[in-house]
mmCIF file of C-alpha atoms in Angstrom:
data_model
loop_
_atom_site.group_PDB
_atom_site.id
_atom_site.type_symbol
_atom_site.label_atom_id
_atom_site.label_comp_id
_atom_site.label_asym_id
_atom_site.label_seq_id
_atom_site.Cartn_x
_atom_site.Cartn_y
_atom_site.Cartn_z
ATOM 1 C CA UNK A 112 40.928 -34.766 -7.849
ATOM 2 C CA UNK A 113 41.653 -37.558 -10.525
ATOM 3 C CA UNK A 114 43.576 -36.320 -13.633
ATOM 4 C CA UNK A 115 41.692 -38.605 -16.236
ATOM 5 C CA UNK A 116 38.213 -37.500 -15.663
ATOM 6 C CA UNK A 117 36.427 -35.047 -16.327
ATOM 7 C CA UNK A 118 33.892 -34.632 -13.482
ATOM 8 C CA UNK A 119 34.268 -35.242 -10.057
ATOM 9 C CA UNK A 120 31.666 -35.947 -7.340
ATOM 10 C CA UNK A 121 31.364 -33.418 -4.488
ATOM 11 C CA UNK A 122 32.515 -36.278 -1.971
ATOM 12 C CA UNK A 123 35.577 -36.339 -3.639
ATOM 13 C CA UNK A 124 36.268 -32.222 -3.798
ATOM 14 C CA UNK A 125 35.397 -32.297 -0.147
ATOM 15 C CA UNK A 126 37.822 -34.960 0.877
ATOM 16 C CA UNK A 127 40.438 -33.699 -1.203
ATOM 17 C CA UNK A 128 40.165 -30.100 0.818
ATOM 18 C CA UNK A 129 41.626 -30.808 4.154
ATOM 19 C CA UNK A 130 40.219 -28.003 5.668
ATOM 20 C CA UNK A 131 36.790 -28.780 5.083
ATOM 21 C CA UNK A 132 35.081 -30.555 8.247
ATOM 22 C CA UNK A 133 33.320 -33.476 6.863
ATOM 23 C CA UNK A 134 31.365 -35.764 9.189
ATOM 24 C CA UNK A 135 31.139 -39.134 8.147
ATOM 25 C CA UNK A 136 28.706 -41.019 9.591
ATOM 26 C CA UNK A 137 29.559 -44.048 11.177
ATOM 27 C CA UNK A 138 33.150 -45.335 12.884
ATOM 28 C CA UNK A 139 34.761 -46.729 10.304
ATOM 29 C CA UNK A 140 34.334 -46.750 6.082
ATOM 30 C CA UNK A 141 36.606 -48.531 3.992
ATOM 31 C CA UNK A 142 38.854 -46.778 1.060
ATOM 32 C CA UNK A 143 36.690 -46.018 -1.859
ATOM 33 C CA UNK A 144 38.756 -48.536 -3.846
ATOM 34 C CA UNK A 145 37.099 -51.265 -1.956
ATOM 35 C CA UNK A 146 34.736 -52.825 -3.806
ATOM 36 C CA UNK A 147 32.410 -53.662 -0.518
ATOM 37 C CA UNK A 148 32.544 -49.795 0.467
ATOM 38 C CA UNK A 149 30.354 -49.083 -3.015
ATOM 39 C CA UNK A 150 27.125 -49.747 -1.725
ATOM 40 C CA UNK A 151 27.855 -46.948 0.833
ATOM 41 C CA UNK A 152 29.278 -44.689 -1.761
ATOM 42 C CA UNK A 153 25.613 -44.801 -3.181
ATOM 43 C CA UNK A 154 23.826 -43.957 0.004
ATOM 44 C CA UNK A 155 22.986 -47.794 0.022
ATOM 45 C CA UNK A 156 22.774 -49.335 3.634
ATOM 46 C CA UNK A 157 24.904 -52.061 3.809
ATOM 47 C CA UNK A 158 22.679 -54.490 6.293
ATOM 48 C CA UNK A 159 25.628 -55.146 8.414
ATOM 49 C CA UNK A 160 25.629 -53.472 12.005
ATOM 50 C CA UNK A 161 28.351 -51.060 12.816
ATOM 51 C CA UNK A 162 29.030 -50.156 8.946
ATOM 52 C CA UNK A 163 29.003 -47.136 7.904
ATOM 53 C CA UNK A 164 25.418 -45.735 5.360
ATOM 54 C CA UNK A 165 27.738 -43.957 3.533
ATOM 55 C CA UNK A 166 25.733 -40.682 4.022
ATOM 56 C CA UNK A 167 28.151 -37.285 4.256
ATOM 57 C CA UNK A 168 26.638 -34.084 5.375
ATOM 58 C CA UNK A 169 28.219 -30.642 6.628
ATOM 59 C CA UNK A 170 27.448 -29.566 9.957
ATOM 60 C CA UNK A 171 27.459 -26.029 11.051
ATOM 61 C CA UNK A 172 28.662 -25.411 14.738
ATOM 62 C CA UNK A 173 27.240 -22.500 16.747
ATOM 63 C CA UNK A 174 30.111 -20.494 18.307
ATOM 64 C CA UNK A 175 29.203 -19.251 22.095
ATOM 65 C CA UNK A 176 28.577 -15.736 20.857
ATOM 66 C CA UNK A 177 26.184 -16.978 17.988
ATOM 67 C CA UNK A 178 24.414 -19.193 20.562
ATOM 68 C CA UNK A 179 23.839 -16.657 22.925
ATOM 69 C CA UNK A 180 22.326 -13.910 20.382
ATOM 70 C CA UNK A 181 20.270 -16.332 18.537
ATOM 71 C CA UNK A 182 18.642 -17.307 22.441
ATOM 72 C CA UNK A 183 18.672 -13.321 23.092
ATOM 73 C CA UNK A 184 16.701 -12.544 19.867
ATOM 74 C CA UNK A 185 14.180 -15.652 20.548
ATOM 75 C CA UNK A 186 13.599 -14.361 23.682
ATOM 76 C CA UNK A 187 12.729 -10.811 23.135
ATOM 77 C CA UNK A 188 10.777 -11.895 20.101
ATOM 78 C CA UNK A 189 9.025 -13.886 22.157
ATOM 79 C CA UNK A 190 8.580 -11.052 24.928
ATOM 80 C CA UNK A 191 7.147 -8.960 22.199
ATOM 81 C CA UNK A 192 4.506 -11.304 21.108
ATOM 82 C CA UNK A 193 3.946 -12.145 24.496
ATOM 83 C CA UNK A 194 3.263 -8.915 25.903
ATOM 84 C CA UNK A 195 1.182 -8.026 23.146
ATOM 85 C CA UNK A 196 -1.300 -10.804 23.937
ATOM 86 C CA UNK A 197 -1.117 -10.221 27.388
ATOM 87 C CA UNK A 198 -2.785 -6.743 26.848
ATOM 88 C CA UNK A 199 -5.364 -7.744 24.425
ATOM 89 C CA UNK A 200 -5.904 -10.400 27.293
ATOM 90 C CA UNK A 201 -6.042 -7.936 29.508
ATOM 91 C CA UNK A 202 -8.957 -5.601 27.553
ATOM 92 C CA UNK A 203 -11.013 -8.567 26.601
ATOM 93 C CA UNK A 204 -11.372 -10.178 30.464
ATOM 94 C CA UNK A 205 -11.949 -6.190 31.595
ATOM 95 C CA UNK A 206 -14.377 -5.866 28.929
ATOM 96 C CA UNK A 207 -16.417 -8.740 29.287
ATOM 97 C CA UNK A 208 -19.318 -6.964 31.791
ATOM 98 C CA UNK A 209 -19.972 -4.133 29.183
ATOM 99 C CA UNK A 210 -19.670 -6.765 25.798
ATOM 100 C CA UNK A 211 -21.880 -9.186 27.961
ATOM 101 C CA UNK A 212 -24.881 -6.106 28.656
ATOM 102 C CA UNK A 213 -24.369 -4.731 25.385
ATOM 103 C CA UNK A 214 -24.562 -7.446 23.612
ATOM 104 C CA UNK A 215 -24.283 -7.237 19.331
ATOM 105 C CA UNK A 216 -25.817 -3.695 19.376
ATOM 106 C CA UNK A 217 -22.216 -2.816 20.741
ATOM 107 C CA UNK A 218 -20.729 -2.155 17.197
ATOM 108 C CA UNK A 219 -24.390 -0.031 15.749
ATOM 109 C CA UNK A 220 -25.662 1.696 18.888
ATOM 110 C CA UNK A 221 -24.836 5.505 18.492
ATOM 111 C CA UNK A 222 -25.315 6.567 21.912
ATOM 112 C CA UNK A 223 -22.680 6.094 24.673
ATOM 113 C CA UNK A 224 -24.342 5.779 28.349
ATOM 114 C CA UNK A 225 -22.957 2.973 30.066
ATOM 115 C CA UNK A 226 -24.814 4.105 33.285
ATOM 116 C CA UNK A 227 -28.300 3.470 31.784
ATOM 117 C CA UNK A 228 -26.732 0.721 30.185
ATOM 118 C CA UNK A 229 -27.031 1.835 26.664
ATOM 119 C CA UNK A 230 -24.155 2.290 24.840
ATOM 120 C CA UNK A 231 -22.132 1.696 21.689
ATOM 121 C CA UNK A 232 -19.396 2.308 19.128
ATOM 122 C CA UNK A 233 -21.192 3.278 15.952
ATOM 123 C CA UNK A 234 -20.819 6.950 16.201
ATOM 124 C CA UNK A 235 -17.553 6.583 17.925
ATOM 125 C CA UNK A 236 -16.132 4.214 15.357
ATOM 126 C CA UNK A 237 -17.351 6.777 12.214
ATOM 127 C CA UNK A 238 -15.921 9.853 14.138
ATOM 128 C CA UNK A 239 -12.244 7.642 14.521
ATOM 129 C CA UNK A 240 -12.005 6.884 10.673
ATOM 130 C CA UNK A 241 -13.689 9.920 8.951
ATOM 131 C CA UNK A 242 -10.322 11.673 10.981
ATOM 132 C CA UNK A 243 -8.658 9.220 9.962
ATOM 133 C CA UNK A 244 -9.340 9.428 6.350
ATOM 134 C CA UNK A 245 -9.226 13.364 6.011
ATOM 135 C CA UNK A 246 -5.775 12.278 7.485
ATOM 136 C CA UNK A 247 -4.646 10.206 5.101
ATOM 137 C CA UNK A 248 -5.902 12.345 2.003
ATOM 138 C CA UNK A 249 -3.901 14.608 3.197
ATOM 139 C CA UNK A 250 -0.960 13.234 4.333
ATOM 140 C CA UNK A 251 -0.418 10.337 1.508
ATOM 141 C CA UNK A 252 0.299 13.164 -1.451
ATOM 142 C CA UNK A 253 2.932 15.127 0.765
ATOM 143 C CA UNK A 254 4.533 11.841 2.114
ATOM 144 C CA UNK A 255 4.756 10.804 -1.585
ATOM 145 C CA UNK A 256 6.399 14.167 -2.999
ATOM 146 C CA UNK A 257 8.489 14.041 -0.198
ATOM 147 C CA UNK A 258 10.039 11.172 -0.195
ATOM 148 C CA UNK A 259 10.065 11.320 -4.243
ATOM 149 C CA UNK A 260 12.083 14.672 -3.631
ATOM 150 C CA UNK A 261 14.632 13.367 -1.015
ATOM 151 C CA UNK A 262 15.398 10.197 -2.817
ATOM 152 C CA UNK A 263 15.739 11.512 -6.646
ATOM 153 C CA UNK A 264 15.921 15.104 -6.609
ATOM 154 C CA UNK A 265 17.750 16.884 -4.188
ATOM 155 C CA UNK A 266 21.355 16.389 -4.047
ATOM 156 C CA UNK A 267 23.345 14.153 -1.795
ATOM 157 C CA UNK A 268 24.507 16.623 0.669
ATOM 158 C CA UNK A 269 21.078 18.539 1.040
ATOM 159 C CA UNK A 270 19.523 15.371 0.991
ATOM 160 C CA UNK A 271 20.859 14.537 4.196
ATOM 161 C CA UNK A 272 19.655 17.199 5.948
ATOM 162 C CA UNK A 273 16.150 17.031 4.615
ATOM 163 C CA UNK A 274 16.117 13.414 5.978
ATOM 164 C CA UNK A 275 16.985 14.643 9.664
ATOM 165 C CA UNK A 276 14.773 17.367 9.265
ATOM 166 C CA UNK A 277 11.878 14.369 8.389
ATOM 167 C CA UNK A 278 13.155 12.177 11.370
ATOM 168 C CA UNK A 279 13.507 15.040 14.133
ATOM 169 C CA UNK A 280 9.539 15.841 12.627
ATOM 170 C CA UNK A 281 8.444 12.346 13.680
ATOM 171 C CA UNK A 282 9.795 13.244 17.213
ATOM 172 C CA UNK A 283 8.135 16.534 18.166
ATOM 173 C CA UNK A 284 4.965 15.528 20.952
ATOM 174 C CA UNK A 285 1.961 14.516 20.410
ATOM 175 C CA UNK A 286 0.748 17.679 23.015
ATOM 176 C CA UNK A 287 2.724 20.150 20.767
ATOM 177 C CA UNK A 288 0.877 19.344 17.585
ATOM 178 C CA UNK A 289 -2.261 19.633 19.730
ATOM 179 C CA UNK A 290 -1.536 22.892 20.840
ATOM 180 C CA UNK A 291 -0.713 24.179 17.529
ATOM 181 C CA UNK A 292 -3.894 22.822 15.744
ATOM 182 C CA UNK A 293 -6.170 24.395 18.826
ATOM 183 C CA UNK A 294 -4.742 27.787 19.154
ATOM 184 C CA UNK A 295 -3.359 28.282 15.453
ATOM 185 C CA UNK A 296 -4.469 25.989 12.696
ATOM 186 C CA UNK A 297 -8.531 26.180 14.002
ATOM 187 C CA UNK A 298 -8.323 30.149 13.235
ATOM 188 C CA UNK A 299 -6.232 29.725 10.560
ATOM 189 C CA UNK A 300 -8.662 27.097 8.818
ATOM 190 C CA UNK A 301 -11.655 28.020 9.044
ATOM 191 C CA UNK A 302 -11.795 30.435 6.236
ATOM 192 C CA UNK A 303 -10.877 27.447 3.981
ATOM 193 C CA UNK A 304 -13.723 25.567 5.467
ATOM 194 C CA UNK A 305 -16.194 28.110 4.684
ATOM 195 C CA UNK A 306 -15.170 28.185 1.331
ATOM 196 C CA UNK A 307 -15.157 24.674 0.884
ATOM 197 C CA UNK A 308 -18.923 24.774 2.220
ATOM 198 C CA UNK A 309 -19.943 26.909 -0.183
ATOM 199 C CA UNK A 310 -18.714 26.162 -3.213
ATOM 200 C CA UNK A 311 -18.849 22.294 -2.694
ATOM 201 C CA UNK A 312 -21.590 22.613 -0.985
ATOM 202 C CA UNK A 313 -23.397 19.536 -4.001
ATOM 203 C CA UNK A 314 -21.151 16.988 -2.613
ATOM 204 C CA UNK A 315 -23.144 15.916 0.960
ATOM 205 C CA UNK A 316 -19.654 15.867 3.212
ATOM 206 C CA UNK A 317 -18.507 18.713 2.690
ATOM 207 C CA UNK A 318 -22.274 20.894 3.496
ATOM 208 C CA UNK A 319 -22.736 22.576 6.661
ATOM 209 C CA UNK A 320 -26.647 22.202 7.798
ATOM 210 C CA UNK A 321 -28.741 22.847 10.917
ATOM 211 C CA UNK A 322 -30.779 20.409 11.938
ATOM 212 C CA UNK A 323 -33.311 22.160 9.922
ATOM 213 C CA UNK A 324 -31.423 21.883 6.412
ATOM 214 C CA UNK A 325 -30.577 25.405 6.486
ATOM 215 C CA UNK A 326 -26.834 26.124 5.719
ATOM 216 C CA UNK A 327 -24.700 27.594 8.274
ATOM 217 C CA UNK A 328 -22.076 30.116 8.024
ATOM 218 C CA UNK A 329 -20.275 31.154 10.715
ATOM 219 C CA UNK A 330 -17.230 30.524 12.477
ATOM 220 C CA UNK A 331 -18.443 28.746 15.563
ATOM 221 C CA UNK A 332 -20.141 26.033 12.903
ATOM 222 C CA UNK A 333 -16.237 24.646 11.772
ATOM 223 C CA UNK A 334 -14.682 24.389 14.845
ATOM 224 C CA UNK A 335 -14.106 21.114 16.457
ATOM 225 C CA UNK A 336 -14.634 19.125 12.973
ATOM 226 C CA UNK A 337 -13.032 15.882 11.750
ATOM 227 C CA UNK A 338 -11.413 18.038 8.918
ATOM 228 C CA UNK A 339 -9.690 20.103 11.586
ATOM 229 C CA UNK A 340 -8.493 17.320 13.599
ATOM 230 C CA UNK A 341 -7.563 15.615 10.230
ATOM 231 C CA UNK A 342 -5.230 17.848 9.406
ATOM 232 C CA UNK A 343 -3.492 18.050 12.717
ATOM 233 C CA UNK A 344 -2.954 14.327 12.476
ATOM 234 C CA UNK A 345 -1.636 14.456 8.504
ATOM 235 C CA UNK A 346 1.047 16.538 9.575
ATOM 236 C CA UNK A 347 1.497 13.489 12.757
ATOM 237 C CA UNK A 348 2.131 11.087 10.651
ATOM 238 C CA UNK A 349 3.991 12.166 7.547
ATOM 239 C CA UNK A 350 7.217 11.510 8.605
ATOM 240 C CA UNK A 351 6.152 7.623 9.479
ATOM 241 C CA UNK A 352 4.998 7.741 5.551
ATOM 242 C CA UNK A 353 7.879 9.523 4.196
ATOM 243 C CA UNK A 354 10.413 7.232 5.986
ATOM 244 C CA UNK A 355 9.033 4.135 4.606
ATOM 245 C CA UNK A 356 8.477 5.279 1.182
ATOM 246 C CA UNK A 357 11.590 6.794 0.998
ATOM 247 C CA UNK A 358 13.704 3.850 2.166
ATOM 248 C CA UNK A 359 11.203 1.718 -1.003
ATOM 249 C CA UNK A 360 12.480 4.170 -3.734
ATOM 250 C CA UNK A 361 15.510 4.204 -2.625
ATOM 251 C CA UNK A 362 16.359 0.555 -2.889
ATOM 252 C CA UNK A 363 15.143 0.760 -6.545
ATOM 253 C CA UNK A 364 18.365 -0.896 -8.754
ATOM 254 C CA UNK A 365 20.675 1.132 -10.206
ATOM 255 C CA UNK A 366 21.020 -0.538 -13.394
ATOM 256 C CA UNK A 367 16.902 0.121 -14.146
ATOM 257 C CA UNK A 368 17.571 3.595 -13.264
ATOM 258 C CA UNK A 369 20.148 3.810 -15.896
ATOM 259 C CA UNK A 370 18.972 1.621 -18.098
ATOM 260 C CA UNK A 371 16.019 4.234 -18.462
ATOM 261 C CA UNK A 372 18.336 6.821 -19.019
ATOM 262 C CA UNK A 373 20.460 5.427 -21.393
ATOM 263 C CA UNK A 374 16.952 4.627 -23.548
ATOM 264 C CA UNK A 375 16.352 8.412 -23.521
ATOM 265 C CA UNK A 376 13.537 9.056 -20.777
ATOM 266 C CA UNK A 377 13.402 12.060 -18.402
ATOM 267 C CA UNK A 378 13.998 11.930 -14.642
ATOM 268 C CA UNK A 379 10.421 12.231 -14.230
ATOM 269 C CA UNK A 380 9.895 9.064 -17.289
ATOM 270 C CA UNK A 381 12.563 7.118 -15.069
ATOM 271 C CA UNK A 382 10.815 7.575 -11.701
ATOM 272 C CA UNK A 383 7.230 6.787 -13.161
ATOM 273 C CA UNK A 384 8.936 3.407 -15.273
ATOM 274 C CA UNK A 385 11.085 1.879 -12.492
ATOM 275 C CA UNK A 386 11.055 3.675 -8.711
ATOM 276 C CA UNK A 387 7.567 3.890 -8.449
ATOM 277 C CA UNK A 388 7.143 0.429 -9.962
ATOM 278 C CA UNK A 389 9.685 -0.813 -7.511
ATOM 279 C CA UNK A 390 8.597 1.110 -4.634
ATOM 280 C CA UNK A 391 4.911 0.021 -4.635
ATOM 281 C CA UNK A 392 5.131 -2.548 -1.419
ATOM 282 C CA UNK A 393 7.088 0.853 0.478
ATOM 283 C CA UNK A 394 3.562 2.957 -0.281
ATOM 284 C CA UNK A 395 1.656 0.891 0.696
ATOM 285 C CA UNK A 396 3.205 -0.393 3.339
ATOM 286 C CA UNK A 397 3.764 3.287 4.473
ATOM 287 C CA UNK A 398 0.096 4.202 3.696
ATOM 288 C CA UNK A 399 -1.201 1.420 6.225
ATOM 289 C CA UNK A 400 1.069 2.391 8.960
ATOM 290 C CA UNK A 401 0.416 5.644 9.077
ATOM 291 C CA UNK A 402 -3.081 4.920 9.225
ATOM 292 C CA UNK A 403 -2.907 3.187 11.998
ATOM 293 C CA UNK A 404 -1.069 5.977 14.151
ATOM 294 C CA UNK A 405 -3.962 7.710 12.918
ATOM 295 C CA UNK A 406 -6.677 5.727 14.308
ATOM 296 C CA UNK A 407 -5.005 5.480 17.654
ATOM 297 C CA UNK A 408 -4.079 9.286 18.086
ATOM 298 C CA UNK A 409 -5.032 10.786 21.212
ATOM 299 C CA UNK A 410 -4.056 13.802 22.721
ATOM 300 C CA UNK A 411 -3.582 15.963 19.945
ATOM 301 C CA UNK A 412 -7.650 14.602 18.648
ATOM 302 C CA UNK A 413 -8.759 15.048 22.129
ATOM 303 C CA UNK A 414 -7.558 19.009 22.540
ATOM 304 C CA UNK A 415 -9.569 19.629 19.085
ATOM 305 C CA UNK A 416 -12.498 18.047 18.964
ATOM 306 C CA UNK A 417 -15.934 18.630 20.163
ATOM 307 C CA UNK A 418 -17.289 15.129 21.096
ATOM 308 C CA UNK A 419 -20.407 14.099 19.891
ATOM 309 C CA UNK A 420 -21.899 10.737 19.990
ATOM 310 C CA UNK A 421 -24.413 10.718 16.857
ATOM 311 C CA UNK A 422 -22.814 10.016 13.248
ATOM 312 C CA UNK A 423 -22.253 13.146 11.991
ATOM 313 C CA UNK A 424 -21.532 13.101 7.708
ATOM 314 C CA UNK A 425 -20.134 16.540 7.313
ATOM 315 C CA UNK A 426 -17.021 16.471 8.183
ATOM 316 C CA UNK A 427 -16.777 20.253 8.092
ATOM 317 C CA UNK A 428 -18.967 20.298 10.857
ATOM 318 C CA UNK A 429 -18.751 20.931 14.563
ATOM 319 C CA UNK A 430 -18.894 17.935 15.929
ATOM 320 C CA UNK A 431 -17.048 13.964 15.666
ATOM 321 C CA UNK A 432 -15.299 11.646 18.005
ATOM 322 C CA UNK A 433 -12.836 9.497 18.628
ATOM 323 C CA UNK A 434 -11.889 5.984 20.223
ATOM 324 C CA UNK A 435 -8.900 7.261 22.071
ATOM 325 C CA UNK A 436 -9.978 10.626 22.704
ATOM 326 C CA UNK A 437 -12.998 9.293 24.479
ATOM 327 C CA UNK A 438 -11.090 7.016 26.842
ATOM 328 C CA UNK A 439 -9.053 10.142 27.891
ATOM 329 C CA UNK A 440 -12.347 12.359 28.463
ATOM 330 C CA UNK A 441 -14.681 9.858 30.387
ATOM 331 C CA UNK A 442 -11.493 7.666 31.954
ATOM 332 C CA UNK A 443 -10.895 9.359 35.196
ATOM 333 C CA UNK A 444 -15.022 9.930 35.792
ATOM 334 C CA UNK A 445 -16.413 6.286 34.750
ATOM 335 C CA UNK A 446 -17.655 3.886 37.184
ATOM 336 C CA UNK A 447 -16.256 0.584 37.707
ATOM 337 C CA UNK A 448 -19.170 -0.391 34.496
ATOM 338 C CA UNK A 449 -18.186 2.270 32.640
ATOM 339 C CA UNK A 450 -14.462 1.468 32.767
ATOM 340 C CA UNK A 451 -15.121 -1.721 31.449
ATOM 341 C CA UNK A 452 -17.078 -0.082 28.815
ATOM 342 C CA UNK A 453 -14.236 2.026 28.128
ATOM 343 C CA UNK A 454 -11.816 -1.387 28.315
ATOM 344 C CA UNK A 455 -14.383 -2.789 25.156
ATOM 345 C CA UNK A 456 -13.779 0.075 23.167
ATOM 346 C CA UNK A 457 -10.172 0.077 23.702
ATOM 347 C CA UNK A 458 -10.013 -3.653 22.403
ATOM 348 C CA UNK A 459 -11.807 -2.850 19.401
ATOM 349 C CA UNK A 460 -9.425 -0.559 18.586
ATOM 350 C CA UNK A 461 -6.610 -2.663 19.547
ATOM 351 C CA UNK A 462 -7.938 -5.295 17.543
ATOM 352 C CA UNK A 463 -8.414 -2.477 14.241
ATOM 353 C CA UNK A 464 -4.944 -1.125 14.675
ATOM 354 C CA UNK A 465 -3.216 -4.787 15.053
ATOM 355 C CA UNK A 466 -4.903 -5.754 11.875
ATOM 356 C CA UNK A 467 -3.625 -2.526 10.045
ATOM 357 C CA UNK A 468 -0.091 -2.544 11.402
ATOM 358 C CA UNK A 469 0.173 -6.195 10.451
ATOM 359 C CA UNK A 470 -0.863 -6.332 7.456
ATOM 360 C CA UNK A 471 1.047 -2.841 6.398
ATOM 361 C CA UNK A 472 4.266 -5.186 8.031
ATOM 362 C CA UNK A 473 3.689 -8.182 6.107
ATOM 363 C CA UNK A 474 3.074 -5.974 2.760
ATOM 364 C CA UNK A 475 6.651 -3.876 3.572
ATOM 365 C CA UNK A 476 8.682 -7.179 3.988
ATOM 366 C CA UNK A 477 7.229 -9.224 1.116
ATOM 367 C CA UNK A 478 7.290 -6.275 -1.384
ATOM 368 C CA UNK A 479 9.282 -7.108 -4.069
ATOM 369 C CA UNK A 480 7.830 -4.624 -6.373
ATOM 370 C CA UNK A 481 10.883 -3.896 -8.550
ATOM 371 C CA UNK A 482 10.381 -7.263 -10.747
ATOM 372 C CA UNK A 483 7.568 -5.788 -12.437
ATOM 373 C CA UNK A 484 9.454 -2.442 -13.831
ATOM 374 C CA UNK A 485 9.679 -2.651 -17.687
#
């Protein structure tokens, strides 16, 4: 570096460190006190073949370890992707007999025949996201309190524990939570159904009617309802929720957290002001996901239910259906037409669920929710 002035350019700091590796383009360059190497000390081509443009840049060289996990992580990135349009290829050419005979009344018919050639997701689709969103009604509050709880509550060492307690939740079987809901939750519920049916019996979901208008009452009426199967699938996919928002409000900065204490609020002012604020894309993000383990949940729907294939708007009710938990009824009986009926209702909820999952991804990983604390 030259004593006398003040600034130096960044050519000169990187020739001065020998241990920098600077490629220099061309063979040879004059010394910089040449007054014919100045054009190229500007970046100016000189005209003249074989001289040098004077252009420096800093190459990075892959090492043989680097190389080979940046080709294995492009490859099974490109597995991924690959596989997962292979199967959507896979239900749309198997679906196109049924989608070609059914025509646009596939999405509003009610009714699902595919040997007299009428049939249709309208009643199947309802039945999927009414379970769905007793699910999520559900499941969103405890998720929240939860995850609230384990990341700014408890302390450290209990915390732990709560967290593999949350984990080893997400791992119990699908069967298992099917069993419980059939043989103990149903019983268990259906008192609170009943009294949900009659004294919020004004708001149209939650009455219980005959196909006559008159109000029923008895047991056999809530069995089998989307409200039962709801449940069953809240308690599924809490711990997905929890997880996410929990890792959100975790991440909040420290200094905000702080920052709110030193300024005099409570724990529950400094949650509200920055980790919620912060944690926003995480609950969302969570909320989405879960949702869409919801939509595709099978077994534990299918051991509940009672299928029915008319839209049915009392959720209390005996009576709703599911995507998935139809496939598993009518799979192993269908013909070779009704299997590809089957196939186009399996797309159209791998199409739903793709949309959901991707755009719950997308909100996770661009989140950046803590720049708008105050």
């Amino acid at each position: 570096m030259k004593r006398d002035d003040d600034f130096v350019t960044i050519e000169e700091v990187l020739l001065a460190d020998a241990r920098t590796d600077v490629l220099v383009a061309g063979a040879n360059e004059k010394p910089a006190s040449d007054a014919a190497a100045q054009p190229a000390a500007t970046g100016t081509p000189t005209g003249e073949p074989g001289k040098s443009s004077g252009r420096r840049s800093l190459a990075t060289a892959l090492s043989g370890p680097d190389q080979a996990l940046r080709i294995v992580g492009y490859s099974a990135g490109a597995t991924t992707v690959g596989i997962m349009l292979l199967v959507g290829l896979f239900l749309a050419v198997r679906a196109g007999d049924a989608l070609r005979v059914a025509g646009p009344s596939f999405l509003v018919e009610q009714a699902w025949s595919p040997e007299t050639q009428k049939f249709g997701m309208a009643a199947i689709l309802f039945g999927t996201f009414s379970i769905a969103l007793v699910a999520m009604v559900i499941s969103v509050p405890l998720a929240l309190g939860t995850a609230l709880l384990i990341s700014e509550i408890v302390p450290p060492k209990v915390r732990q524990f709560l967290v593999t307690m949350v984990d080893l939740m997400a791992a119990v079987p699908s069967v298992v939570f099917g069993l419980w809901g059939a043989f103990f939750l149903q019983a268990a519920i259906i008192p609170v159904s009943q009294w949900i049916s009659t004294y919020l019996a004004f708001i149209p979901i939650f009455r219980v009617d005959d196909a006559s208008g008159n109000t029923l009452t008895e047991p056999a009426a809530f069995t089998g309802s989307a409200f039962i199967a709801g449940i069953v699938v809240a308690f599924m996919v809490v711990p997905t929720q929890t997880s996410v928002m929990r890792e959100a409000f975790s991440q909040a900065p420290p200094g905000e957290r702080e920052g709110a204490f030193a300024l005099g609020s409570t724990r529950w002012g400094m949650i509200k002001a920055v980790v919620l604020p912060f944690g926003r894309g995480g609950m969302i993000g969570g909320t989405m996901l879960g949702l869409g383990r919801a939509l595709g949940e099978t077994i534990a729907v299918y051991m509940i239910i009672s299928p029915v294939f008319t839209i049915n708007w009392e959720v209390l009710k005996t009576g709703t259906n599911s995507v998935s938990a139809l496939i598993a009824l009518r799979y192993g009986e269908s013909s070779e037409f009704g299997l590809s009926a089957l196939m186009a209702a399996g797309l159209v909820l791998f199409l739903i669920t793709l949309v959901i999952n991707f755009t719950a991804s997308s909100i996770v990983a661009r989140s950046r929710s803590g720049a708008e604390t105050s």
